[in-house]
Coordinates of C-alpha atoms in Angstrom, one line a residue:
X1 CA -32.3 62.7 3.6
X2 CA -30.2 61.7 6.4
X3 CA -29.9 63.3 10.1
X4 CA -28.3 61.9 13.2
X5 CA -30.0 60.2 15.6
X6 CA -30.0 62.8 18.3
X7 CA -31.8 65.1 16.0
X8 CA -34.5 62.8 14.7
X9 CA -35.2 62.3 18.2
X10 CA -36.0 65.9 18.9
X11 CA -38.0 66.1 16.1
X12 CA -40.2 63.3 16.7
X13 CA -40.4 64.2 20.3
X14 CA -41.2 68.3 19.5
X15 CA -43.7 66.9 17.1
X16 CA -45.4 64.8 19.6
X17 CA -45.5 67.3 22.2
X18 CA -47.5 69.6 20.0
X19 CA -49.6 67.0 19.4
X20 CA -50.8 67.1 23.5
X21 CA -48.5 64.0 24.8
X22 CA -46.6 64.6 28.0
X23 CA -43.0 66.2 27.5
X24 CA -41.4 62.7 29.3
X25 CA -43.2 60.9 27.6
X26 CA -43.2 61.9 24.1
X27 CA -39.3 61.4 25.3
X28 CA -39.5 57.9 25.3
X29 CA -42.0 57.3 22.8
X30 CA -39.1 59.1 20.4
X31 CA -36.1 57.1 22.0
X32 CA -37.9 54.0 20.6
X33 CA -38.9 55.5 16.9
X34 CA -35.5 56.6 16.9
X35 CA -33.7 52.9 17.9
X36 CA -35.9 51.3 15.0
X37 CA -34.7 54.3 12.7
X38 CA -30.9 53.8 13.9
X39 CA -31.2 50.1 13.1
X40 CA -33.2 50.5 9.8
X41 CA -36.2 49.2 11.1
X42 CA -37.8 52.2 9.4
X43 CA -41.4 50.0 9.4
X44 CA -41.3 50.9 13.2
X45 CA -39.7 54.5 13.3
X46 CA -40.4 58.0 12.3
X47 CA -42.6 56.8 9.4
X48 CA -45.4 56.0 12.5
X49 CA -45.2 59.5 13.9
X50 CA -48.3 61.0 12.0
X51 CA -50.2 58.4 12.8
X52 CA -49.7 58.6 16.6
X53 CA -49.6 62.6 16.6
X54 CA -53.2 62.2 15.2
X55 CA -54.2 59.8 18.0
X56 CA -52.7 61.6 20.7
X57 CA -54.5 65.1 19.4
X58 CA -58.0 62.9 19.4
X59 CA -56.9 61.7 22.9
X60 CA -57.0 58.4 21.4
X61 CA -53.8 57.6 23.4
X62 CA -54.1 59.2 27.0
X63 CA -52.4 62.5 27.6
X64 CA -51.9 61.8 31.5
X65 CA -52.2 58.2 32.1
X66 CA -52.2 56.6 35.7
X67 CA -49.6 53.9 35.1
X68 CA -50.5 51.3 37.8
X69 CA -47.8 48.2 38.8
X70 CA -49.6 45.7 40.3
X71 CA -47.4 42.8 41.6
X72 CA -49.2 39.7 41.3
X73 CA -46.9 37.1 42.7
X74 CA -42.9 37.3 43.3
X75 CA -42.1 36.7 40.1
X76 CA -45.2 38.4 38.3
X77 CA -47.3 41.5 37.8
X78 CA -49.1 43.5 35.5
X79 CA -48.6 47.1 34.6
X80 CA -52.1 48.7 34.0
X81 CA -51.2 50.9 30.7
X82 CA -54.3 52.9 31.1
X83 CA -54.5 53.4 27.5
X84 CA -51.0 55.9 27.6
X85 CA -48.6 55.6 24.7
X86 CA -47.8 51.8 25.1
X87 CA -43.7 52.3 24.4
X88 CA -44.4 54.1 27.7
X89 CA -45.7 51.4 29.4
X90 CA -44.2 49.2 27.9
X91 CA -40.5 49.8 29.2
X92 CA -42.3 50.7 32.6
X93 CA -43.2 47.3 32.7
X94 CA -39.8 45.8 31.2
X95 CA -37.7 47.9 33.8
X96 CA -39.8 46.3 36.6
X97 CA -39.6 42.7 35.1
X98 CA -35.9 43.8 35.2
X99 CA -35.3 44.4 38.4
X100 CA -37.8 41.8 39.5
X101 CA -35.6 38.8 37.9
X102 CA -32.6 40.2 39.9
X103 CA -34.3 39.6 42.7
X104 CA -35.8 35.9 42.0
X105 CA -34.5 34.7 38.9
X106 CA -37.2 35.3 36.8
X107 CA -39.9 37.9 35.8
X108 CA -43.5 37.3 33.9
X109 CA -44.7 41.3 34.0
X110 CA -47.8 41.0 31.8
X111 CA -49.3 45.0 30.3
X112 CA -52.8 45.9 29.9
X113 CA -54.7 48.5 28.4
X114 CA -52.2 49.9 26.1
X115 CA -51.7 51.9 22.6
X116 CA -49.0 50.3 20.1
X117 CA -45.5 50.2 21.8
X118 CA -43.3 50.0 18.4
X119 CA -40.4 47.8 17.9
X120 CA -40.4 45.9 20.9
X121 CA -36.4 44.6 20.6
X122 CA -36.5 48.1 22.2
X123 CA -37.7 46.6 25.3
X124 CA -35.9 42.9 25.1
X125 CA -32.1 44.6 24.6
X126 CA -33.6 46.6 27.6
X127 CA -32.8 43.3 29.7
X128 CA -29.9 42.5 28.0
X129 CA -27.7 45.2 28.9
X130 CA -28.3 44.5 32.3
X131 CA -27.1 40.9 31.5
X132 CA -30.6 39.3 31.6
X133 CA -32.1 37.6 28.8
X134 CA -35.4 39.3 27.3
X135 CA -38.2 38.1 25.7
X136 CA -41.1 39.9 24.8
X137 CA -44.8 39.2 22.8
X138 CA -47.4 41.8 22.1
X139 CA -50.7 41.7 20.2
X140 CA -51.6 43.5 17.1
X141 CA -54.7 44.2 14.9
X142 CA -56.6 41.3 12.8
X143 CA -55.0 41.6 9.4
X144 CA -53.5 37.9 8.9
X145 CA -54.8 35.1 7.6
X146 CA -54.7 31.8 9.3
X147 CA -53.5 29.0 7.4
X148 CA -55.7 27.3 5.0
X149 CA -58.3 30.8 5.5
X150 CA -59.5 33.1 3.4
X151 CA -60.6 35.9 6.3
X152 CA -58.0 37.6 8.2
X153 CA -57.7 36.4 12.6
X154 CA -54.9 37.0 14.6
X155 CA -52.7 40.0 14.1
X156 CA -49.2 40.1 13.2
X157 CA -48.2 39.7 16.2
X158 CA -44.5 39.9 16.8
X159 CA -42.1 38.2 19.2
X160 CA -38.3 39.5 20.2
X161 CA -35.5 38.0 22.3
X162 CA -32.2 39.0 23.7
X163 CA -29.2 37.4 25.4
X164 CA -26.3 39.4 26.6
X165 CA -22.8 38.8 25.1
X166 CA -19.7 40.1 26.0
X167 CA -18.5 44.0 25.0
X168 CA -21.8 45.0 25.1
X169 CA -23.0 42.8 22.4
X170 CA -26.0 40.8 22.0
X171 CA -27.8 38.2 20.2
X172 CA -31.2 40.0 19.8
X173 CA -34.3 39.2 16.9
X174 CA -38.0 41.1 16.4
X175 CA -40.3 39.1 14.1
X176 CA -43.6 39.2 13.4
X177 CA -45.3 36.0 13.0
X178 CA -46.4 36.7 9.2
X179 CA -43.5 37.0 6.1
X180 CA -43.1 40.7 7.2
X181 CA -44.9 43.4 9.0
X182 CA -47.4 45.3 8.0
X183 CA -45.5 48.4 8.8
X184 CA -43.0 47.2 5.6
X185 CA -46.4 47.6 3.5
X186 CA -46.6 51.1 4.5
X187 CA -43.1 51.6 3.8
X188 CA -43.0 50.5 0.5
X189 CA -46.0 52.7 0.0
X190 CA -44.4 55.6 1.2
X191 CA -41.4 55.2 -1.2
X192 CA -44.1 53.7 -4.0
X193 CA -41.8 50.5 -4.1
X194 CA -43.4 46.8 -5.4
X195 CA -43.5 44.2 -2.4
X196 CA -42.1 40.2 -3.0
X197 CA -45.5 38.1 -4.1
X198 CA -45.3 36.6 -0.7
X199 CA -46.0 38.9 1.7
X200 CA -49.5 39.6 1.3
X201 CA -52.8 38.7 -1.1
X202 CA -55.3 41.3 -2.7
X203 CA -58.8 41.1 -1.6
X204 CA -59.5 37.9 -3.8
X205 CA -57.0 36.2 -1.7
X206 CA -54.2 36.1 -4.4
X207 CA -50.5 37.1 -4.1
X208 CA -50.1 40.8 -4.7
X209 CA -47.0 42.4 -4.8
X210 CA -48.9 46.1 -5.0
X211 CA -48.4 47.2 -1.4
X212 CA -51.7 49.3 -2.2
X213 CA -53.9 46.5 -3.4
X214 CA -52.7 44.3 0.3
X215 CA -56.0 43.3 1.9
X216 CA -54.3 40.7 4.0
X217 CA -50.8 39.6 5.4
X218 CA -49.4 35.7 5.2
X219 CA -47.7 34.0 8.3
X220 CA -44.5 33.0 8.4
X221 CA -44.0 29.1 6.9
X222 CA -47.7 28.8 6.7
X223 CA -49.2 26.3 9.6
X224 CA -45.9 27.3 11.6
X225 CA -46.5 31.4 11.4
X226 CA -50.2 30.5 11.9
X227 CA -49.1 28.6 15.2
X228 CA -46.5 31.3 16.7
X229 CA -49.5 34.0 16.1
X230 CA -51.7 32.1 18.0
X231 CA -49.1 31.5 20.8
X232 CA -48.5 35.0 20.8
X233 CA -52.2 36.0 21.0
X234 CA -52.9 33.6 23.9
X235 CA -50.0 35.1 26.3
X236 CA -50.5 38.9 25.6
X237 CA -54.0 38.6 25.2
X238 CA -56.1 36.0 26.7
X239 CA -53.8 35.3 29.6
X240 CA -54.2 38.9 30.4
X241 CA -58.6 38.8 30.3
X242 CA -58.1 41.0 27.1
X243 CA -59.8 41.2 23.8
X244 CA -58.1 38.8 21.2
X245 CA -58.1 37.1 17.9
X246 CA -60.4 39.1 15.4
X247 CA -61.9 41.3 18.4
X248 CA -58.9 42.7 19.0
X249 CA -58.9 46.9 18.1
X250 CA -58.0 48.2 15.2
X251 CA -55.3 50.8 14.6
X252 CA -56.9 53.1 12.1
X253 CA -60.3 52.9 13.1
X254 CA -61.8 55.5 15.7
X255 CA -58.5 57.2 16.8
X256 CA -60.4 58.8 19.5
X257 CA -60.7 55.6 21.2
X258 CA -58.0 53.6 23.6
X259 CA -56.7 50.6 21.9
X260 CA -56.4 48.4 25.1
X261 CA -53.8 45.9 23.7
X262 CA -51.7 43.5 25.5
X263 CA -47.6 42.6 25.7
X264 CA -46.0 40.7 27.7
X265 CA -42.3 40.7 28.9
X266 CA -40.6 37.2 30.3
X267 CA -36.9 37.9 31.5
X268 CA -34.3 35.6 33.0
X269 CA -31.5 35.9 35.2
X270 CA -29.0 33.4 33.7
X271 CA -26.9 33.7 37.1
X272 CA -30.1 31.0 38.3
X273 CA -28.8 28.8 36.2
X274 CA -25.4 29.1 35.3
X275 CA -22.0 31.3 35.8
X276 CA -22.8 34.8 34.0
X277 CA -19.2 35.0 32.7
X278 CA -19.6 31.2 31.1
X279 CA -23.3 31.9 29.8
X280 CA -21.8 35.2 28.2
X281 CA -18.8 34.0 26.6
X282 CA -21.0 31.1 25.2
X283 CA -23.2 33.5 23.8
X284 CA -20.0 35.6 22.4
X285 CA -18.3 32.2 21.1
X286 CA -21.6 30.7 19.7
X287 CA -21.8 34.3 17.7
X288 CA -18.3 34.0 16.6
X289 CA -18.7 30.7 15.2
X290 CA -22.0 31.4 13.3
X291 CA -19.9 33.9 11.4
X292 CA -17.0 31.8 11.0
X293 CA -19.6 29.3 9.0
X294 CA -18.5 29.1 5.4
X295 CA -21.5 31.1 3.3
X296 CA -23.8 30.0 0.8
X297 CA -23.6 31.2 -2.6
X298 CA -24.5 34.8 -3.0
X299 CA -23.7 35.5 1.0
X300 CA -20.6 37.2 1.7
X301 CA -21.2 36.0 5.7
X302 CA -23.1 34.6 8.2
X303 CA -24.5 37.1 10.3
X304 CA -25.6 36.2 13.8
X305 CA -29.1 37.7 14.9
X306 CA -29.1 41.0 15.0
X307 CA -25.3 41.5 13.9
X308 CA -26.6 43.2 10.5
X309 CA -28.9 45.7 12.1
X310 CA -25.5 46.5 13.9
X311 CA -23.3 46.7 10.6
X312 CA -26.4 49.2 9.3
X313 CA -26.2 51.1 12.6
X314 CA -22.6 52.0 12.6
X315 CA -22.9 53.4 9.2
X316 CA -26.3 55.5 10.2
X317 CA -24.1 56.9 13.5
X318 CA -21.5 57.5 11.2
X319 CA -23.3 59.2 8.3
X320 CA -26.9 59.9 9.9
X321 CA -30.0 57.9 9.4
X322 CA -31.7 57.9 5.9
X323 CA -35.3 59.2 6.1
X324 CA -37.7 59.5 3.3
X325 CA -37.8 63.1 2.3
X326 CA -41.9 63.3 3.1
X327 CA -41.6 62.2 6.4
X328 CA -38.9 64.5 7.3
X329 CA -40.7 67.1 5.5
X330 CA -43.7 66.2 7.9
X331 CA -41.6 66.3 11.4
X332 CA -40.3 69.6 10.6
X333 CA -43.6 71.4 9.6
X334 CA -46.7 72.3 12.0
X335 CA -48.7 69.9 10.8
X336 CA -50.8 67.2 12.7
X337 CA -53.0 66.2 9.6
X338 CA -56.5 65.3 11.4
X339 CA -58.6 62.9 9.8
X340 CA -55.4 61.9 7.4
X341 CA -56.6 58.8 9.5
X342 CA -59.2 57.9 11.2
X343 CA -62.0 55.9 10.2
X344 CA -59.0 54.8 7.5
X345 CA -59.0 50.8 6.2
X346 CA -55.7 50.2 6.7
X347 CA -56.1 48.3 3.5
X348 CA -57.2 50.8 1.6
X349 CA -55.2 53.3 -0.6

């Protein structure tokens, strides 16, 4: 099934608004699920809209959140989230680390108290159109084992970055720290595809490559994935007084409970440091020569961060974004589906 973008955002926004979250900001919670879509990120687009339509309907996200900026320093703050839907606060607190580099050169805009805010390049390329460079880090629940353990700590806890090119380009990237996301398991669930041997182990610790026998996710290049996680947990968790590690909440459990997760946005004016012209056209000629680099066998090119989630974009806003047929078939019925899951292991079948 494919629809244009425009149309799978007013599906996932109609959907939840019935599901009790505020009209503006079901808005932007669908603007997000609908960049992910666009840029076949579909791990982090409408494939997560039943789960938050249940959460918003047990008030486990905040129908009318008081969104509180507190400015800590001139180049820092911290948007209180107050449990609302955390793309909500989430570019909140990005547009005011935004502005706030303009002004000083540089922006450390910290979030608390917040649901899951989604692909969070949403937020970085945010920065980047307004010719700042973004990074961003954000906390997720325990479902990764550290290196050399046997019981998953951290979460997968992703990172992004973007820096502005010329013609509205950008270099851009959104990683988690483990070999994929855990939202690709429940993709390949949803299709009932097989998963590479290593992503994830079964409950005995092994490689699986049954997305429905996953008990725990792998970091990225073992002791190196296990270090970035870490990193990631100490600036969008710790440094905000916030629950971390293994005590951070889960997703599926209790969905009539706030989540009170952390992110954190960094942004940089490059005109602090250099022309914004040169630092642009460096950007635009460092991406021209990555893919004038002669391939490796089996590549056709070399693709500079982010440049093939553009080549799969222009063919989604030419032809309309592919959605699995159930999860269309879910935006466009009544449904909410209580209890499809709370109380849920997100390992389980």
């Amino acid at each position: 099934m494919r629809v244009s973008k425009q149309d799978l955002t007013d599906l996932i926004q109609t959907k939840l608004t019935k599901a009790g979250l505020h009209e503006e900001h079901a808005a932007i919670v669908a603007d997000v699920l609908a960049f992910a879509d666009a840029k076949g990120i579909h791990s982090h687009g409408a494939m997560r809209v039943e789960y938050y339509a249940e959460r918003i309907a047990k008030h486990g996200i905040n129908h009318e959140p008081e969104f509180d900026f507190e400015k800590t320093g001139p180049s820092s703050g911290v948007l209180h989230g107050d449990n609302g839907a955390g793309h909500v606060a989430a570019k909140l607190a990005m547009d005011e680390a935004i502005q706030m580099a303009k002004e000083t050169g540089v922006a450390v805009v910290g979030v608390k108290n917040m649901s899951h805010s989604g692909a969070i390049s949403y937020f970085t390329e945010r920065a980047a159109a307004q010719d700042l460079v973004g990074f961003s880090v954000c906390q997720s629940d325990p479902m990764v084992v550290p290196f050399g353990g046997a019981e998953a700590y951290y979460g997968t806890n992703p990172i992004a970055f973007a820096a502005p090119g010329n013609d509205g380009k950008c270099i851009s990237f959104d990683m988690a720290t483990t070999v994929q996301a855990w939202g690709k398991i429940l993709h390949a669930r949803s299709k009932n595809e097989s998963i590479p041997e290593t992503w994830a182990v079964d409950k005995n610790g092994e490689a699986t490559t049954d997305p429905f026998k996953v008990q725990a996710l792998l970091p990225i290049a073992g002791p190196k994935g296990y270090g970035l996680g870490m990193m990631v947990d100490v600036l969008s968790g710790v440094l905000l007084g916030l629950p971390f590690g293994n005590k951070v909440s889960s997703m599926y459990h209790d969905l009539s409970e706030g989540r009170n997760l952390g992110q954190l946005h960094l942004v940089i004016n490059p005109e602090q440091f250099t022309a914004i012209n040169q630092f642009k056209d460096n950007i635009t000629a460092s991406m021209n020569d990555l893919n004038n680099i002669k391939p490796a066998p089996g590549f056709d090119q070399v693709y500079y961060p982010g440049q093939n989630l553009e080549v799969i974009q222009a063919d989604y806003e030419a032809n309309g974004i592919e959605i699995v047929d159930d999860i269309y078939e879910y935006l466009t019925s009544d449904a909410i589906h209580h209890n499809a899951y709370d109380s849920k292991d997100p390992f389980a079948e």
